[in-house]
Each structure stands twice: as C-alpha cells, then as structure tokens.
XYZ file of C-alpha atoms in Angstrom:
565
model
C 0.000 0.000 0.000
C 1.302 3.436 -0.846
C 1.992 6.443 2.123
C -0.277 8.497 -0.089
C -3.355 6.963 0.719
C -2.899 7.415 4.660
C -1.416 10.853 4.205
C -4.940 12.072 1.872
C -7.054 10.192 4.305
C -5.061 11.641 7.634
C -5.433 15.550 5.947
C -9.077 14.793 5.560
C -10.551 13.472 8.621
C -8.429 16.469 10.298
C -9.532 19.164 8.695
C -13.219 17.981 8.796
C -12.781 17.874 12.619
C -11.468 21.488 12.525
C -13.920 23.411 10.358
C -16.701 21.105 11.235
C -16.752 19.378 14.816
C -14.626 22.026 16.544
C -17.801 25.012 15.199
C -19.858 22.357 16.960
C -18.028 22.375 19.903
C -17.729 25.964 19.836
C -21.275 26.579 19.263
C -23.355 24.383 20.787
C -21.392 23.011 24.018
C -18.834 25.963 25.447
C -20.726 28.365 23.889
C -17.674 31.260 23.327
C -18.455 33.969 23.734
C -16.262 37.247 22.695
C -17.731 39.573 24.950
C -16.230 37.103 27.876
C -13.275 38.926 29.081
C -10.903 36.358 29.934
C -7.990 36.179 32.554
C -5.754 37.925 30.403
C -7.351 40.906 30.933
C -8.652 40.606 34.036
C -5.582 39.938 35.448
C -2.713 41.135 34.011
C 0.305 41.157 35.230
C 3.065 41.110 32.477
C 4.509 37.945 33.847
C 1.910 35.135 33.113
C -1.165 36.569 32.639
C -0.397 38.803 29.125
C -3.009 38.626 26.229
C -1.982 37.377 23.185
C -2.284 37.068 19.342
C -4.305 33.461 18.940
C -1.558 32.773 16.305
C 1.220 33.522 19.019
C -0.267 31.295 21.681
C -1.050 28.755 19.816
C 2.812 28.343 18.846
C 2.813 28.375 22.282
C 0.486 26.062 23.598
C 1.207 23.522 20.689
C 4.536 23.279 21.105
C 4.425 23.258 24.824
C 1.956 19.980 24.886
C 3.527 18.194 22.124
C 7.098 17.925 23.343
C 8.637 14.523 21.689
C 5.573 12.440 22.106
C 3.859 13.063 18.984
C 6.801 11.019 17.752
C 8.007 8.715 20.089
C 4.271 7.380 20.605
C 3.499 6.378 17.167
C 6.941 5.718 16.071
C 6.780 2.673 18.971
C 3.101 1.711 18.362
C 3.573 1.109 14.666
C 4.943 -2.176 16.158
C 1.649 -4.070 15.882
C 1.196 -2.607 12.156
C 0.051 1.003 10.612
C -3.757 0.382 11.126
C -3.943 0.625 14.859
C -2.021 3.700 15.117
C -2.914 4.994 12.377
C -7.228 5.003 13.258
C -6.038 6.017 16.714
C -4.097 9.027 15.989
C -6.757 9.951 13.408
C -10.008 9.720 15.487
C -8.211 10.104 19.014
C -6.861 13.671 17.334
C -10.960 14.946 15.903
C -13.237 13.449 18.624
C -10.682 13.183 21.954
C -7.916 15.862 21.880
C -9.406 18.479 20.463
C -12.635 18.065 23.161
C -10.607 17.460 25.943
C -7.762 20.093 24.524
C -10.516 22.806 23.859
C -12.640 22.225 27.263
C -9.846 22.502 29.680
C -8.940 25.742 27.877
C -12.451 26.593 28.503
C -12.907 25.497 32.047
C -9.951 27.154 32.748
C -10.811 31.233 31.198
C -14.600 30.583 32.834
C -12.785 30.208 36.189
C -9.732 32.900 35.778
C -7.009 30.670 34.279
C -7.037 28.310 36.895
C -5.313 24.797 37.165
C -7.292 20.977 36.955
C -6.229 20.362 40.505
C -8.133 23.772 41.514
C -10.897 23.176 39.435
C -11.365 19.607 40.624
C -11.836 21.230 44.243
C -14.563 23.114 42.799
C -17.103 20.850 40.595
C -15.646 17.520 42.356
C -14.788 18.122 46.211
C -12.071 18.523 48.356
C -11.232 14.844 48.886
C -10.597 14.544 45.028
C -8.557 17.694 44.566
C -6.157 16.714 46.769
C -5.576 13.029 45.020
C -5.638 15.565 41.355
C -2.945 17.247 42.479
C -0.806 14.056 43.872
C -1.330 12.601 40.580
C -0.558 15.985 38.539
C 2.497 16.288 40.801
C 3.711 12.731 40.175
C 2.773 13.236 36.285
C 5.135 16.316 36.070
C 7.756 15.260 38.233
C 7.949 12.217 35.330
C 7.680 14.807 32.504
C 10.706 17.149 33.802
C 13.585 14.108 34.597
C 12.547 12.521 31.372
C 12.462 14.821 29.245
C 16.259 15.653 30.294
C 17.546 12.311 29.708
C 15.945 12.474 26.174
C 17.087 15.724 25.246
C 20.706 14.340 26.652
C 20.428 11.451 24.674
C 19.798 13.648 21.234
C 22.566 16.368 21.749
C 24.929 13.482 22.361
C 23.253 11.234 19.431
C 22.824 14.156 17.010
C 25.854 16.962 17.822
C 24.772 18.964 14.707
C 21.952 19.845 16.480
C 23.712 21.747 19.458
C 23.594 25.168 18.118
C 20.772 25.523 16.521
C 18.751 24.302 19.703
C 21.106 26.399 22.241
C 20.804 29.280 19.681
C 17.367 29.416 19.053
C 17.285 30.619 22.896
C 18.854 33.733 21.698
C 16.669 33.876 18.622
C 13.393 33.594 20.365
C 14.497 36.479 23.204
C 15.242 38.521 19.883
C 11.882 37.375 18.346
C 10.277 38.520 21.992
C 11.795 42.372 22.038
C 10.103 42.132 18.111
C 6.449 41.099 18.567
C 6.345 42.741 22.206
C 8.818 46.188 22.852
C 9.304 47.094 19.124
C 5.613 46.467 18.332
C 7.418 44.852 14.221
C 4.836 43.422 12.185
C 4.263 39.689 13.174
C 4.545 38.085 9.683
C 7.848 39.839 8.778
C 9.238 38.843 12.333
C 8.346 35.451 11.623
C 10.159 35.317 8.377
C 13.480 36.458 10.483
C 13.053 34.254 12.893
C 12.276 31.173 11.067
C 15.075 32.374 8.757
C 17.726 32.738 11.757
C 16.589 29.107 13.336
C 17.261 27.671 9.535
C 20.381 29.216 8.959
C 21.459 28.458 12.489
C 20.573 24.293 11.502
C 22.973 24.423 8.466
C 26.102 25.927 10.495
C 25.227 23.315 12.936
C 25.227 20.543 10.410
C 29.336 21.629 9.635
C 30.127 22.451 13.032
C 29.150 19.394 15.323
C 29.451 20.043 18.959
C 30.786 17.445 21.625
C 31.513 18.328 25.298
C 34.719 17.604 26.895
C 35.183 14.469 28.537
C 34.713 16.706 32.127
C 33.231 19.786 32.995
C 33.751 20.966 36.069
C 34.280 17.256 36.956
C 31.300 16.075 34.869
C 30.761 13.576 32.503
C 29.275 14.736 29.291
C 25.598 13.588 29.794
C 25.748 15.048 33.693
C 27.063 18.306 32.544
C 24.153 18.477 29.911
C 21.211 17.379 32.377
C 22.596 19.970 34.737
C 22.938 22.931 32.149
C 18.797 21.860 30.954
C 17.831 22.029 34.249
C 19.654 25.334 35.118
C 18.019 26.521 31.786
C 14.625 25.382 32.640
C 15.012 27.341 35.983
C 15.849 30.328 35.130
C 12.972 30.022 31.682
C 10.024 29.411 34.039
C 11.033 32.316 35.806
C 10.927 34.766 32.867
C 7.947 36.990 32.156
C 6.493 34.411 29.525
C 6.232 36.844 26.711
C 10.223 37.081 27.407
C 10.863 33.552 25.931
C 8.642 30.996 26.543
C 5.884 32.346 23.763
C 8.414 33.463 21.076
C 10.544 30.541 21.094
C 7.981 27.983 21.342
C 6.012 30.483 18.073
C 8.809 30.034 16.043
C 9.126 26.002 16.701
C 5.282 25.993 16.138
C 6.002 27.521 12.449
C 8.857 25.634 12.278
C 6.847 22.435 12.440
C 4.912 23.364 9.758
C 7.820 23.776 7.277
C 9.438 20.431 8.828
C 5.852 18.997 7.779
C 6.030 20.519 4.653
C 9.432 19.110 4.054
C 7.922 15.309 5.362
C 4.754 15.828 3.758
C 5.834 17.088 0.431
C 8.772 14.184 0.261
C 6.114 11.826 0.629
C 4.079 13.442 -2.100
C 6.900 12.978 -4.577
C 8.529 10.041 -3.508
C 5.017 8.266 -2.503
C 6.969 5.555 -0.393
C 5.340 1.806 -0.235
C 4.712 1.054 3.011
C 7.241 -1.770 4.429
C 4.837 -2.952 7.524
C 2.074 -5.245 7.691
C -1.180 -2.865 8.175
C -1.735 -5.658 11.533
C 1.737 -6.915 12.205
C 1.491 -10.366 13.796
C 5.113 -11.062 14.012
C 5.830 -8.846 16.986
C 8.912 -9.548 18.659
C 9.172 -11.632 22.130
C 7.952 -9.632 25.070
C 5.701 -7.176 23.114
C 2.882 -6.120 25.297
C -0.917 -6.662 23.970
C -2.430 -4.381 21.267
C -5.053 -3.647 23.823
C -5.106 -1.720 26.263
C -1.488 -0.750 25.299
C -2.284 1.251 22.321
C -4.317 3.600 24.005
C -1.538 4.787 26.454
C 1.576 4.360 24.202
C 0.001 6.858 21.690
C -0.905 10.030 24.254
C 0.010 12.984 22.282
C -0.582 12.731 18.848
C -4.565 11.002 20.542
C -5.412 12.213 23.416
C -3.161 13.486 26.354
C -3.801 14.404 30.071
C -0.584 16.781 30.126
C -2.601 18.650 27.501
C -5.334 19.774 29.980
C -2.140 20.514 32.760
C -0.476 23.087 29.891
C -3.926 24.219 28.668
C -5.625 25.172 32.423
C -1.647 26.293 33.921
C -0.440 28.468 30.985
C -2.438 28.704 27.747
C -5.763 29.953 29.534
C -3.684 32.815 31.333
C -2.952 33.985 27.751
C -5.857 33.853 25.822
C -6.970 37.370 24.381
C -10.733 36.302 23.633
C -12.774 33.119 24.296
C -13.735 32.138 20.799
C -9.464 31.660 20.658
C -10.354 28.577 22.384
C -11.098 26.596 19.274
C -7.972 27.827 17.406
C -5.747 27.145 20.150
C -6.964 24.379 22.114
C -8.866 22.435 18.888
C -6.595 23.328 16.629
C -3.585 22.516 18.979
C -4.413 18.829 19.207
C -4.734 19.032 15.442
C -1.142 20.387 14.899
C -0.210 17.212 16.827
C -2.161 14.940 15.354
C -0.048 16.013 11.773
C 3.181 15.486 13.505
C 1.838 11.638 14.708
C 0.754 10.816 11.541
C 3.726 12.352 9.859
C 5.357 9.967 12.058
C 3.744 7.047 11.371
C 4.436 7.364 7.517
C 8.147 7.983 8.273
C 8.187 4.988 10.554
C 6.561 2.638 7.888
C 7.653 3.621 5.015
C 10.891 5.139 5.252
C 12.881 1.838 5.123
C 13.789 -0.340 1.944
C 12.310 -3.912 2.842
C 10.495 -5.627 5.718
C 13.238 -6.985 6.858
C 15.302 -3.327 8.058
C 12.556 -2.325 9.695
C 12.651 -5.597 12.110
C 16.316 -4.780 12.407
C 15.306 -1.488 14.078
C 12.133 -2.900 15.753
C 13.951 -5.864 17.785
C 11.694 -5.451 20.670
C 9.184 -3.245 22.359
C 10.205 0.362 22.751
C 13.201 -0.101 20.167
C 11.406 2.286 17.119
C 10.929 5.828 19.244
C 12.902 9.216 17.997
C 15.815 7.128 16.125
C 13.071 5.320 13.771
C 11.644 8.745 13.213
C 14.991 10.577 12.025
C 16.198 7.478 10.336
C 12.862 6.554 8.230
C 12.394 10.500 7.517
C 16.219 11.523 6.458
C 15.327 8.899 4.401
C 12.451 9.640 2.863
C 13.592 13.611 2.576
C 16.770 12.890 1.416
C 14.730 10.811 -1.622
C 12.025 12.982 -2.709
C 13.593 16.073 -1.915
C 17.441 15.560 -2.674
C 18.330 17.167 0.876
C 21.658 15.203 1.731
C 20.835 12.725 4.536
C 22.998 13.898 7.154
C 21.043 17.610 6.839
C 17.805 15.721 6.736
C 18.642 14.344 10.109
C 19.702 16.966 11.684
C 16.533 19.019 10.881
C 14.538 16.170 12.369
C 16.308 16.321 15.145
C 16.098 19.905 16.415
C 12.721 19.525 15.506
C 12.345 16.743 18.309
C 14.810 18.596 20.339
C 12.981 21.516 20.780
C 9.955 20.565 21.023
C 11.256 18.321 24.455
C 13.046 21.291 25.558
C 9.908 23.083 25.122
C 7.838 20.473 27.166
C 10.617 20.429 29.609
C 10.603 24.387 30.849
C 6.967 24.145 30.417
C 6.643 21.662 32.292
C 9.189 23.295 35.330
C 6.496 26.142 34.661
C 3.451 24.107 35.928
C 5.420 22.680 38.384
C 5.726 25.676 40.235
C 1.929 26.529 39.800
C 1.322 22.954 41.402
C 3.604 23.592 44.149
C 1.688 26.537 45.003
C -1.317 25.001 44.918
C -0.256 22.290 47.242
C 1.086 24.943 49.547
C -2.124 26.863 49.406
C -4.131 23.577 50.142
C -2.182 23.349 53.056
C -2.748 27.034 54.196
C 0.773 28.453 53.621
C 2.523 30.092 50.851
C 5.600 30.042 49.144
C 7.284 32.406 46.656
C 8.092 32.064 43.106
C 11.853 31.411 43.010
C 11.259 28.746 46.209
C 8.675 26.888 44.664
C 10.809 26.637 41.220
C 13.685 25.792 43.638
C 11.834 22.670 44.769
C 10.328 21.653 41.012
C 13.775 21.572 39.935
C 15.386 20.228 42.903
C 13.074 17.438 43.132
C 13.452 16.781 39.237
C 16.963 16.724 39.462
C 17.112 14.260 42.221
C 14.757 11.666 40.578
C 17.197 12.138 37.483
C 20.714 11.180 39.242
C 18.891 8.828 41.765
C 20.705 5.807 40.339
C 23.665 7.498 39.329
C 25.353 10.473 37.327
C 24.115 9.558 34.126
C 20.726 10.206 34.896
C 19.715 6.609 34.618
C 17.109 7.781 37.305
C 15.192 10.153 35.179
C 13.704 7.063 32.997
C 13.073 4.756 36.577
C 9.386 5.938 36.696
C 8.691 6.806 33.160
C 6.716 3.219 32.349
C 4.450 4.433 34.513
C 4.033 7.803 32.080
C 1.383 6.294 29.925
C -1.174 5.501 32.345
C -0.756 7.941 34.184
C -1.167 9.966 31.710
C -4.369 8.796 30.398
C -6.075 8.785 33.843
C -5.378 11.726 34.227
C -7.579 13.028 30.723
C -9.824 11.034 31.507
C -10.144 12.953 34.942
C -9.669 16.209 33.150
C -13.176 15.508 31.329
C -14.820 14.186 33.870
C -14.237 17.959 35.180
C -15.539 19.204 31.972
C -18.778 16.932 32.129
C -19.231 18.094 35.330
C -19.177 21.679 34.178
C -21.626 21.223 31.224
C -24.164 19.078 33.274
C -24.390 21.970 35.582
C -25.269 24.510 32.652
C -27.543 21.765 30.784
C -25.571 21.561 28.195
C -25.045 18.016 26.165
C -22.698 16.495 27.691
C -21.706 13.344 25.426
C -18.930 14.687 23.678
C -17.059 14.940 26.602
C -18.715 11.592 28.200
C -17.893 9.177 25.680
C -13.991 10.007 25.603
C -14.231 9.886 29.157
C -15.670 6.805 29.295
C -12.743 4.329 26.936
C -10.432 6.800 27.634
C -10.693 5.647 31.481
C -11.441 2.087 31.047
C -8.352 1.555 29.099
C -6.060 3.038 30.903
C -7.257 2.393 34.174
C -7.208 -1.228 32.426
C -3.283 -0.630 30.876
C -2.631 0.558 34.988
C -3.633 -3.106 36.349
C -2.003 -4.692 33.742
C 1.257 -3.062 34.388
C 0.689 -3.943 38.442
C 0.990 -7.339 37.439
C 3.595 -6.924 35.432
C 5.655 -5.058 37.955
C 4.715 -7.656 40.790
C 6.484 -10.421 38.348
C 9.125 -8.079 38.298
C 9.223 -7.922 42.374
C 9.843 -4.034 41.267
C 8.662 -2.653 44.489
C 9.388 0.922 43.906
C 7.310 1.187 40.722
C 4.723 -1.017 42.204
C 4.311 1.193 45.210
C 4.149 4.150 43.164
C 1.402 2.621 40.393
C -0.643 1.279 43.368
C -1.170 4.626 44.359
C -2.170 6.495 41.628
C -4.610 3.478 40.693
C -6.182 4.126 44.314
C -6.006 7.940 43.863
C -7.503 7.973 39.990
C -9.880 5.496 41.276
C -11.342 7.506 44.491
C -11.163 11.044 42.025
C -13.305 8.678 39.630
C -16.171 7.733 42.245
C -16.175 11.620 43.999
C -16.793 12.520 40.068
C -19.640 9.933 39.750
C -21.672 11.691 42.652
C -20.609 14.747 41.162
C -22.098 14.051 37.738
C -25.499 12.943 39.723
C -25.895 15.641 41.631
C -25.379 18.223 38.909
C -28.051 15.988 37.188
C -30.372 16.520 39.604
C -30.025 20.178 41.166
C -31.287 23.109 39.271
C -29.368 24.176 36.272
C -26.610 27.376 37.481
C -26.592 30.648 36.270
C -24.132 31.096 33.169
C -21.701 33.077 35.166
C -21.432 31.257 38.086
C -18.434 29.337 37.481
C -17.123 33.028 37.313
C -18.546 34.269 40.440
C -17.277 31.226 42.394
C -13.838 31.163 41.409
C -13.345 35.236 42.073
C -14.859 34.883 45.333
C -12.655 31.983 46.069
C -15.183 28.978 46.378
C-alpha cells in the first residue's frame, strides 16, 4: 500500500474535525463567547497573565503539549502494524484531543485561568482535589527528569543539532523584544526568525558540537542534564512573553515547514509502506495491542498533560474566548499532523520488511531514532536534501519541542507547588517553589547514578498515568456542562474508553511489575490506581448531583472562582 493513501485520508478526517466538529463544539457546548473577558485581561500582570495574538499562543500552547511524544508514541506503536495507530491518531486527534484540549482551555478562562487540581476542588470536592494534584504532581515530576535524559540522549546522538537548539534561545528572546517592545509586524518577524533558526541548523550541520570528557568534573551527559535544568530554571522564571511564547512560536512555524518538508517528500517520492497494516510477528515480550495502544500513543490522541499546559499556561494567555477553538482544537490538530507524519516515516521510510525488524527488535526499540532514520530517508529521496542535513533538521525539531515540554513543564510545576502549599494554608514564593520543582526533578534524574539513569526509573508508569489523568480532566468538563444543561456526550464518551483503558493498561502493568518484584514502581502505580480510582467515584456523585439540582446561572463558574469557592 502506498503512504499516499494514509497521508490524503489523515489531511481529511483532520480538517473535517477542525472546520466542522470544533464550530460544533464551539457553538453548541462551550458556547464562546467574545464579549467574555478572559484572565488575560482581568488579570494582568506582564509575567503570566499577558493577552496574546491566537496565532502567538497557539505556537505556544502547541509546542508546549507536544514535546517529543507526537513522535516517540506512534513511532513505537507502529509495532503491531500502521492500522492501529494509524485510526487512533486519526479519530483520538478529531473526537478526543481536540474536546478534551478545547474544554480545559475553557474550564480554565470561565474560572480565571485556573489549574485541573483547583478546578477539581470546585465541581468535584475537596477529597478529590487533593488526590488531582498528587497525581498531577507525580505526572510532572515524570515529565521534567525525562524529558532531560531524552534531550541528553539527542545532543549526544545528534551533535549537529547543538547550536541551533542552544541558539534558538537567543533567537526567540530577539523574536520577543520584536512582537512585544518594538511592536514589528508579526509576519515579517516570523520570516526572520524562522530564517535565523534555519540558517542556524545548516552551520550546525558543519560544526558538530561534543563536550569535553569533564566539565567541572562532569561527565558529558551530567554536565548536559545539569545545564537543561539550570536553563529550565531560570525560563520558568521569565515573564512568559520574554521567551517561553516566542521561542515555542517560532518552533510551532517551524513544524509546519518540517511537515512541509515530510509531507511534500512523501508526495513525490510516494513511499510503499514496508509494515504489515496488523503486524502479527511482533517480537518476544511485546505487550498486547489492547489496552497498550491507548496509552503508548498520548500525544498525537489524546493526552492528560494537555489539559495541565492548557488550564496552567495557555488559559492565562488567551486574548478572547472564541481563541479557544484555534488554540486548544486546533492545537491537538497540529499534533495529530506530527503523529501521523510519524507514522508514515516509521513505515515507510525503510527499503524492505526486513530493516525495519532490524530497528524494531523489541518493544520500545522504534521511538525518535526510527523517526529521524525513516524521515532523512524519505527527505533525502524525494527532496534531494543530503541525509545527514535531513537528520539533523529532524532532530532539532524533536529537540525543541522536548526542551519546550521540559521548561513548560518546570512552569506548571511551580503553579502545582503553590497550589499544594495553598491547600495546606501556607505560601511560598516564586523562586522557592521553582527551587523545589527543579530540585526534586533533578534528584529523581541522578537517583541511580550520574548519568541520569534515574530520570527514565518511573517513566513506564508515564502512559497511564497519563491517560487517567484526561480522563479525569473531562470528567471535570462533564461536570461543568451538566451543571449549565448543556449536552454532555462529547465529553462523556472520551471519558468513558479513555478511562477504562487506561485504568485497564494501569492493572495490567501492576501485574507486570509484581512479576518483576519491582517494588518501587509497584508502590508508586498502586497509588495512583487508588487515587484515579477515588477522584473517579467523587466525580460519579458529582455528575449525579449536577443531574439533579437546578441548572446554574451562566456566570457562576465566574462568580465562584473570584470569590474563592
């Protein structure tokens, strides 16, 4: 079977679920409304709540949720064939992310920009905000040590993409002073920028760069870890118009010319597709198709971390409410392209059968190194671009985007630590509660030893967690629209397999870690079953009783949060 025919089906089904479903969703179920004046502008404060051009914060938000997952995910799921992944990323993307994307955006402005874990207080109780934000905390704390090891892994892997991810830092600060101080017009300041990141990728092809043996004592791999986590600091910090939103605009446009560059190789080359559509010749060890799928593939489907970025950051942005469908529909969309960019790249970007089962040897083998392999290929054929430029395109791309996810991430962090503090009736300022975020994600990451080894020791636990945690992100959302009388079903059925299969994927990995006798991980997974479980029930009652009592007022979601309910 040709790439074509997934690549013309993929476009499709996307942008049917943009201009069609997501008007629905806008229309009929949040309701947007422009006169709404949204956090942004009610509270303003230069530093993280600053209104923003939907185009802007949308580079923003997408990058910020997508990190390397859109690839990794499908690039390992295509193990049991293209179909699977394929009809997951495609419907998971229209009828999941962008409903569960766009409503936490949503819940969020109606109750001024804040978290899940806050909101879960409000429309679900106490009891179950305090489990949200033990599972939020856990889910982030995962997010920021991982995401260091990876990026580690691909500056060490791929040292031609060193300076144009370490200089795109100074190209997004640039970019910042542009859109925000000098007030330039935003289309010609995207040309520079994009310009400046591309020229900076070709000077980084010639000039590879490779630490020292030591740094200040370190090995390579420590040194790096330590200089992304001294980065992310110091980023989460910044007022986010400084270089959070410009950096992570310019990688949102830059996806769309790396797309281009995928997609319109594909177009010319129109690869066959090397794998099975079902393969049934998985290697030894491979986990089942079901419930497995459903949490290997979280970005690029559907994503909890999406509702943590879109309720912490994006909703302190947002200029008007309608933006909600651009950047929270059309966020999961941009996502959904990378995935199934992915998936094509993965499948079809090697000569026979038998290479691919070279790479995919067992489960977890395909990830990031499938991608830039299968894709340099596939570029390097229909467009001529010499391999070794090819790759390192792809990976800044991936690269950024994690490093993206990563500061983000250290962002949120802080927001969650403050939460937990105010839960617990104290406070605790800014540069102490990033103190701890980092502190805490650096000491998960060298836990087992200077490498970072430790940064990957709870990641398996990633994907359910995950999951649950969307799943509890739309229960929140269901809540919401049951109160107002609104139809509640497209948030209800994603909720409903979304939680079954992960809560499923969860007990299957229990086992699997009690065969193990991996105590650590089993302590850890019991917990956040018993936690996403007790969240689930208070949400039941919740859901009944908003069935039952009178319908609200429109604004009092509104009311509530300013006076603090």
């Amino acid at each position: 079977m040709n790439s074509l025919v997934l690549l013309v089906i993929g476009l499709a089904m996307f942008t049917a679920g943009y201009l069609i479903y997501s008007k629905f969703l806008g229309r009929k179920i949040f309701q947007l409304d422009p006169a709404f004046s949204t956090p942004a502008h009610e509270m303003t404060d230069g530093v993280d709540y600053v209104p923003t051009n939907k185009y802007v914060l949308w580079g923003h938000h997408f990058t910020s949720v997508a990190g390397a997952a859109p690839i990794v995910g499908p690039a390992i799921a295509v193990i049991w064939g293209w179909l699977p992944a394929f009809l997951w990323v495609t419907i998971g993307t229209v009828f999941f992310a962008g409903m569960h994307d766009a409503g936490a955006l949503w819940a969020s402005v109606r109750n001024r920009g804040q978290s899940m874990g806050m909101l879960s207080g409000r429309y679900i109780g106490a009891r179950g905000r305090n489990l949200f934000l033990v599972v939020i905390f856990l889910l982030l704390l995962m997010v920021n040590a991982a995401f260091a090891v990876v990026i580690k892994n691909l500056l060490i892997s791929t040292p031609t993409s060193v300076i144009p991810v370490w200089g795109a830092i100074v190209v997004a600060v640039i970019v910042g002073q542009m859109i925000y101080r000098w007030r330039m017009n935003l289309a010609l300041t995207t040309i520079i920028g994009v310009t400046a990141l591309y020229t900076l990728i070709v000077i980084g092809d010639s000039n590879p760069i490779e630490l020292p043996e030591s740094t200040l004592g370190m090995a390579p791999g420590t040194a790096w870890i330590v200089l992304l986590f001294a980065y992310a600091f110091l980023a989460s910090l910044l007022p986010v118009w400084v270089l959070l939103q410009p950096r992570d605009y310019i990688n949102g446009v830059q996806l769309f010319i790396g797309l281009g560059i995928l997609y319109g190789a594909t177009l010319l080359e129109a690869p066959k597709l090397v794998v099975p559509a079902f393969n049934d010749n998985v290697p030894d060890g491979t986990p089942g198709l079901v419930p497995l799928l459903f949490v290997t593939i979280a970005c690029g489907a559907i994503s909890g971390f999406h509702g943590m970025v879109s309720s912490g950051t994006s909703a302190k942005q947002l200029d008007a409410e309608p933006d909600v469908r651009f950047v929270g529909y059309f966020g999961a969309v941009g996502e959904g392209l990378l995935a199934l960019g992915t998936i094509i790249v993965t499948t079809s970007g090697f000569a026979t059968l038998a290479d691919w089962e070279k790479v995919y040897t067992e489960f977890g083998a395909g990830g990031v190194g499938a991608f830039v392999q299968g894709g340099g290929s596939i570029v390097n054929a229909g467009l001529g671009i010499p391999t070794s430029l090819s790759a390192t395109i792809l990976a800044t791309m991936a690269v950024l985007f994690a490093a993206t996810t990563m500061d983000t991430g250290v962002r949120l962090q802080r927001f969650v630590v403050h939460e937990i503090a105010e839960v617990l009736g104290t406070s605790i300022s800014k540069i102490a509660a990033t103190t701890v975020a980092v502190l805490v994600g650096l000491g998960l990451t060298f836990s087992q030893g200077s490498s970072g080894e430790g940064g990957m020791r709870i990641w398996p636990l990633f994907g359910t967690t995950n999951q649950l945690l969307a799943s509890l992100t739309l229960a929140i959302i269901t809540v919401m629209l049951l109160r107002k009388r609104r139809n509640p079903w497209p948030a209800l059925i994603p909720l409903a397999l979304v939680f079954v299969m992960s809560f499923y994927a969860a007990l299957v990995q229990l086992r699997d870690l009690y065969d193990a006798k991996d105590w650590l991980l089993l302590g850890i997974d019991a917990i956040i079953i018993v936690a996403a479980l007790w969240v689930a029930f208070e949400a039941v009652i919740a859901m009944q009783k908003a069935r039952t009592e009178p319908a609200e007022a429109e604004d009092a979601d509104l009311i509530s949060a300013r006076s603090g309910q």
